[in-house]
């Protein structure tokens, strides 16, 4: 009888904002069932809906993953963005996929103003850059469903300090960018390779002391 | 005998990063001693130094202002940025004016991860845009001395819930932008006029329910 | 009896693309009738129409100005753009104010592929930067009515080599930029001051040997 | 005995500006000796040197290619840029690889101010976008060695009207962009695939009537 492997949960999102695909889910689903660094990868496609996305995520967290990496699309960004902080506010510039458009509501009433990612964010960036994949630390995950899921994730894990978790934004795919003149892109297979390296580094968990600061 | 007016504290910063001036202080100092909306304006020029800046700010807070608007330079931005949230991290890409360069340290050990501005940020934006002054909500004040001061300010006021307070980032002046090819600018006198309107709106304090959300 | 002064022609444009004003004309008209460097300023507001704009310009050229500076709006640019070259093509992304939308047509059939500005463009840039006004050399005036007028102007003057002439693009005014989130701006009075300096430098006409090259 | 195929010449550039590779040559060299649309592909790596680059190009033109596509790196651009026009000026912001830095010199003394590409530029863009590859029409190839080669190419072919020729700018590769924070990228294999499609379309040579105009 084999002992089951510890788990890593990767989540992506369904398409939104008129797109036919979402590169976060394209990149994540390639890893379903794989073994990386002695862990079994489980994947989940989240709806781009306030509330409902968090319900699906919480159900998946019951399976007690050792690491959770949530991934979302950031159209207009050129690099993989490793998010530093989730804030407790929903402020939707466009309706979500269920038509909801909360403005200046807390993600979770009574929860703290913010949570930091529990990831070695500098080590993750260094690994990707060394591998030739554009990557940057981001200080805002926005105020739409990505930040909502990121905040809800960290809140759900607030009493499980041993679980690593965070959020990563990924650029449009080239095919998406082709329809958005001027927009940068990164192919899904590069993003997918980046996710594998990020899982490895996040599980090893050594942080690097180097600046990724923004002046403003 | 005249009753003294309630106070508003406006802070700017000294120059940094090789600049000869800091448009935040240029715009702020024009208001020293003025009366706006029944309040007396007091101004303060903060050093661009971790730690020392907060010491100077705390001393000024003893004079019990009814509103505190801290202002800083954001070279590269095109609009006045009304900051939504301060985070509890110092991560300096360049040394401050005293040579300190903290990396991934808390602003205040043991304090919460973040504080939200206590300003009607949507009303402030609406007022400026209506007055023909470019303005936007910003979801990150960076991780340098501006965010440091913003976080320290909100922490210092955490038990004075009646005091309005927040942070505003301003673009380069045209003269600064002339030496940074491609950089946007806003004249100091426009910024100064914007600060007057912001003081009025912040004291009136009616928030507007309208989105300023960022998708990422 | 007084001898009349030699003339300088400044042209701006009427509003287009849904704007209520055009900062090029706002900045130009402030100089109507003024004397700068021993020349009388004449101003002209051109329609944003292919063809018709050139007809109006050619009529004004009959008054034999010594210098012609045509000015147009470049929404999205942060600096005053001193154009280096006009190309012989109309390619309209949007209809002009008369509804015409030529695609890949020559401005003037049988004319050369391009004309260079007859202005000391580096000296103009140096003057503005020294005066604290953001300025840059631009290598494309686009393919809309601005380039159309610039090309037609240089073609009309092809046999008058002593006449200085060129084109300058100016950013949105702050009030325009306030309605275009993220767009840079420059106040009309700064643009107006810049035009006065440019007239002086263009009439003095000493070029500077310094790079303004673009790698691509 | 086999009849030899008509030729297509693809040129790329050696690395410059401190880069270890040049994606233009990486993408071009993959096609050396291949047959595309009944033509034999010949490739050439040009030095990033004013003058010398044109000498090497002219020697290759003696082999009478039916189509010449010159390709260069445009760090900072997000899409494949199909250049519309080459201008007769060298203005180098940085020295070339031989240390030369011409400022405001003609590429070829006595030659016209500009040449247009002899390519169906709109059809090329439409093909790439349909294939999911970001592409755009560009109205300036800059004033460095890329424009120099583009202008020299069109001048050399001015009496061979049947030969198709033009210039294409390509973004950084992801590995390059990883070292230029914020810079967009496109993988070399996508660029290489794009070049194959562009050769096919350029040889078929049907232009499309659709706008690619820039307002400024």
Coordinates of C-alpha atoms in Angstrom, one line a residue, chain A residues 45 75 99 107 191:
Chain A
X45 CA -10.8 26.4 -11.9
X75 CA -4.1 41.9 -18.8
X99 CA -23.3 40.3 -12.7
X107 CA -14.1 40.9 1.4
X191 CA 3.7 30.6 -17.4

